[in-house]
XYZ file of C-alpha atoms in Angstrom:
270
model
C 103.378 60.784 29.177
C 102.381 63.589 31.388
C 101.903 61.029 34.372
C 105.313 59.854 34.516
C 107.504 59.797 36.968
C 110.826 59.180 36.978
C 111.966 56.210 39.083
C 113.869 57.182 41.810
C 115.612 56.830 45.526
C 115.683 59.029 48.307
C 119.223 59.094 50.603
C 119.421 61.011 53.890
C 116.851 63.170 55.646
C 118.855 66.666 55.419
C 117.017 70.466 54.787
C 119.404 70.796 51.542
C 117.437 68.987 48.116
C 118.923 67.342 45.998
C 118.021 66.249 43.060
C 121.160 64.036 40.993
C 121.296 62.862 37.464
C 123.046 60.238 36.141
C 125.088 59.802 32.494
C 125.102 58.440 29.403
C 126.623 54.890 30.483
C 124.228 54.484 33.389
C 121.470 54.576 35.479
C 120.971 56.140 38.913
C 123.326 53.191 40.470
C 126.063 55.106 38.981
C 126.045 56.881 42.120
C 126.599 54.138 44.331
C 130.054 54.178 45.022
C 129.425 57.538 46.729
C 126.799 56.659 48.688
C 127.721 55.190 51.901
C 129.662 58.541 52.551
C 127.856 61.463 52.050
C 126.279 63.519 54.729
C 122.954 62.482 54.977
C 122.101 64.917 58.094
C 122.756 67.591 55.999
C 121.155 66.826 52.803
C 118.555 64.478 51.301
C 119.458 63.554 47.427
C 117.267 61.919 44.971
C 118.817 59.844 42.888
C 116.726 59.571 39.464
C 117.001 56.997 36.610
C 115.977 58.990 33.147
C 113.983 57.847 30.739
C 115.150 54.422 28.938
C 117.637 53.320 31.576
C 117.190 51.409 34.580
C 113.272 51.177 36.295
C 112.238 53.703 33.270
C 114.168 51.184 30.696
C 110.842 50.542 29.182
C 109.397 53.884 29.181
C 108.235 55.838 26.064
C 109.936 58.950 25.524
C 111.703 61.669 23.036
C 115.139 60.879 25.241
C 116.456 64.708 24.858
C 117.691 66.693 27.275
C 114.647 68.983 27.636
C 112.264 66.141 28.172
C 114.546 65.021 31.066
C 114.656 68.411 32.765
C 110.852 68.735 32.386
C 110.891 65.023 34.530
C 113.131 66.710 37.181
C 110.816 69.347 37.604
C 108.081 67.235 37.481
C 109.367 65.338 40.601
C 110.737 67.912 42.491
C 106.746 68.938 42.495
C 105.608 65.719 43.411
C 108.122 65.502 46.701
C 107.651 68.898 47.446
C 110.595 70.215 46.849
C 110.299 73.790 45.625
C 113.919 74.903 45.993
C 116.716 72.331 45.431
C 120.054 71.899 43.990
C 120.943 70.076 41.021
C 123.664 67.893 40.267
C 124.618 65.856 36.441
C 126.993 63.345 35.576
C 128.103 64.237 31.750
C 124.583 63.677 29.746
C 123.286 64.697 33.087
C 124.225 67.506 33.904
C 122.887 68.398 30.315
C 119.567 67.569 31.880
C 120.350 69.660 35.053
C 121.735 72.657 33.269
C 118.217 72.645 31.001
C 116.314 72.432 34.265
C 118.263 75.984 35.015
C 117.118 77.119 32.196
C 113.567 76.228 32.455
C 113.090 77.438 36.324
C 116.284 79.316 37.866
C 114.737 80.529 40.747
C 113.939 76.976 42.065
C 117.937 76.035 41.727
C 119.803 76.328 44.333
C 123.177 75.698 43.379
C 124.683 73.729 40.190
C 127.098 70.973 39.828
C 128.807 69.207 36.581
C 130.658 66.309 37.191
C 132.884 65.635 33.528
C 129.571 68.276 32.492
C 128.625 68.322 29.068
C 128.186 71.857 28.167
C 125.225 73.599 27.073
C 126.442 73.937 23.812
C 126.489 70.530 22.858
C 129.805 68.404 22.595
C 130.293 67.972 18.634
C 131.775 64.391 17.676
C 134.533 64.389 14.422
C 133.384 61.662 12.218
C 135.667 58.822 14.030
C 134.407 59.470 17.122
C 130.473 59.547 15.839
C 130.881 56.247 14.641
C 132.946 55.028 17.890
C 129.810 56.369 20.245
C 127.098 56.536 17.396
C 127.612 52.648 16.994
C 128.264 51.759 20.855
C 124.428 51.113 21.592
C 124.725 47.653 19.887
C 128.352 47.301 20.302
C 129.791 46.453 23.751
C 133.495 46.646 22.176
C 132.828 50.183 21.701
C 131.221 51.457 25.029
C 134.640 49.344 26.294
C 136.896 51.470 24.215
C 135.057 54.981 25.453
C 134.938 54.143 28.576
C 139.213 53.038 28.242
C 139.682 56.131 26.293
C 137.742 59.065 29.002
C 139.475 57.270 32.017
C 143.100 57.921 30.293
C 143.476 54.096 29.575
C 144.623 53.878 33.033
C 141.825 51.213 34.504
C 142.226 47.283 34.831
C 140.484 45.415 32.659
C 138.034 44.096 34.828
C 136.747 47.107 36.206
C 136.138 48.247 32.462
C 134.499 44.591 31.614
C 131.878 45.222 34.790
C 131.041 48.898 33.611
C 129.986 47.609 30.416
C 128.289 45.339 31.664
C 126.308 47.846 33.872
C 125.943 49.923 30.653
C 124.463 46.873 28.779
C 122.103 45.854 31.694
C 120.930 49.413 32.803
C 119.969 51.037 29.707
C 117.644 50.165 26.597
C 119.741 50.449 23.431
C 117.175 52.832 21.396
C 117.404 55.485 23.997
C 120.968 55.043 24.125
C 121.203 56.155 20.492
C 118.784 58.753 21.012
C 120.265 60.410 23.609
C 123.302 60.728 22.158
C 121.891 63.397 19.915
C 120.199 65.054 22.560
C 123.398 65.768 24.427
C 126.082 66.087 21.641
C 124.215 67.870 19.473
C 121.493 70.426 21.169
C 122.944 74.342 22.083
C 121.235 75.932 24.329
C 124.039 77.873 25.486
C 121.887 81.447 25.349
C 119.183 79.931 28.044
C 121.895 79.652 30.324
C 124.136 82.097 29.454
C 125.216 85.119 32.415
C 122.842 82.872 35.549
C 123.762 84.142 38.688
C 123.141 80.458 40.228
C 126.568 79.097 41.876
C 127.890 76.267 39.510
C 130.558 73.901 40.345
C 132.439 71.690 37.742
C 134.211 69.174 38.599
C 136.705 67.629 35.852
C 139.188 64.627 36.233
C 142.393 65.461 35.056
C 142.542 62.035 32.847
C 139.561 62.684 30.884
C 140.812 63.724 27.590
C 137.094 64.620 26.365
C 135.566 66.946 28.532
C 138.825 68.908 29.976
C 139.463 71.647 32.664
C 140.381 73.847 29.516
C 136.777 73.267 27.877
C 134.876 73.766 31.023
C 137.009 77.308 31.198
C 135.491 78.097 27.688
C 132.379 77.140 28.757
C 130.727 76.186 31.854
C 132.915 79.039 33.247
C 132.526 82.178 30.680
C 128.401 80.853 30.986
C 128.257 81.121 34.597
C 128.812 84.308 36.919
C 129.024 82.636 39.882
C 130.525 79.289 38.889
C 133.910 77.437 39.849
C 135.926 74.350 38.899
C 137.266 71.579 40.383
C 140.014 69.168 38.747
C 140.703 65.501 40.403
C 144.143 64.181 39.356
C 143.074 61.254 39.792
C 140.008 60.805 37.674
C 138.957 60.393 34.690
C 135.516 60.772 33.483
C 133.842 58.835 36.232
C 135.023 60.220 39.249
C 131.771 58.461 41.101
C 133.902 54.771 40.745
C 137.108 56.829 40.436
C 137.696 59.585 43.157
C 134.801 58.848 45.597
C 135.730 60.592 48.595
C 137.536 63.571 46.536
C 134.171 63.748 44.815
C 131.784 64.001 47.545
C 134.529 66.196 48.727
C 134.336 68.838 46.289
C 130.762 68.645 45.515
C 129.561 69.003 49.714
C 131.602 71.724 50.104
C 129.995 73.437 47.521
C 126.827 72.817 48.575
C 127.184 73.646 52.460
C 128.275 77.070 50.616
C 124.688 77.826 50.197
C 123.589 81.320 51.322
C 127.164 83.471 51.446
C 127.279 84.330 47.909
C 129.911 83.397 46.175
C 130.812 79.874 47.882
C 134.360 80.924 48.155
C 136.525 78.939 50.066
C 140.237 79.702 51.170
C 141.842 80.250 48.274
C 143.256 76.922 47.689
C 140.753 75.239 46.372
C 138.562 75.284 43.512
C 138.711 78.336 40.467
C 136.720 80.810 40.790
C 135.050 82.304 37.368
């Protein structure tokens, strides 16, 4: 296993690394929607597919969180790249906040889109068996899916991101990552890092909230700030694209003043 690499694709030719991690209900083509408008002069992102979805469908692995910062790292060695930023979609940022952990000084700055925090996102019993059961159940990744995107989506759009789920990821590793990012804490590894952190919520997302990330991903942070779309749910890739790359550029282009303050209207500031 120590000669994997994660499958990947590299967008734009910019001085700013990225490195960008996809969540639970897909692979790296989750990003897709965003893609034809982000500033590629300024930034180059590598978009990753973790182990048991997409190109690494197949591939062998323990499916935690800590295993997929460990491939993050791994790659950012093999392109080079010994200072980047980081940036997670729900499981993913998961990964991305255990990559902080494991080497700080090579992040540059931190973004959580719908983030999972670093404590873990504990299920009641009904909703263990909703997600717990969804890796052989296509009803149920339908009804998640409905139910974090504030049941406001047509019908369609839900059928095709199941079937993106169903075609992009491997159902064991589905399962198994599921208890990798609901039910690991690692809250103290993170816990008072200076790196800049961004969140970015969507209002409709009645799961991973503006209020939780202020418990959380804000009290954690020093330096962090958060971002709520009205519009979006928990996929704000599909939902929000342009408010998305939006919020998460600006950030970034923030690089090297501190605090990444903007005017005041924007995002919180922890």
């Amino acid at each position: 296993m120590a000669s994997f690499v994660l499958p990947h694709a590299l967008h734009g030719r910019g001085a700013h690394k990225v490195i960008a991690v996809h969540g639970w209900f897909a692979d790296r083509s989750a990003f897709d929607p965003v893609l034809p408008d982000l500033d590629q002069g300024a930034f180059q992102f590598a978009l990753v597919d973790l182990r048991g979805y997409g190109e690494a469908r197949g591939a062998a692995g323990a499916y935690t969180s800590g295993e997929g910062a460990a491939d993050v790292l791994a790659l950012a060695d093999r392109l080079g790249w010994d200072r980047f930023s980081v940036v997670g979609h729900s499981m993913g940022a998961s990964v991305v906040q255990r990559v902080l952990a494991a080497a700080g000084h090579r992040v540059r700055r931190l973004v959580g889109i719908s983030p999972v925090p670093a404590s873990g996102l504990p299920l009641a019993p009904q909703q263990w068996e909703l997600f717990s059961s969804a890796a052989h159940t296509p009803e149920n990744r339908r009804a998640i899916i409905d139910l974090t995107t504030g049941g406001r989506r047509p019908a369609a759009w839900l059928d095709r991101m199941v079937r993106r789920s169903l075609e992009c990821s491997d159902p064991k590793a589905f399962r198994s990552w599921l208890d990798s990012w609901s039910g690991e804490t690692f809250r103290a590894e993170v816990e008072g890092s200076a790196v800049p952190a961004l969140a970015v919520t969507g209002a409709l997302d009645p799961a991973l909230t503006a209020e939780l990330t202020r418990a959380t991903w804000m009290r954690w942070y020093v330096n962090s700030q958060l971002v709520e779309l009205r519009s979006a749910g928990h996929y704000a890739m599909d939902e929000t694209p342009l408010e998305l790359i939006r919020a998460v550029e600006d950030f970034l282009r923030a690089d090297g003043n501190g605090d990444g303050d903007g005017d005041g209207d924007g995002p919180e500031a922890g």
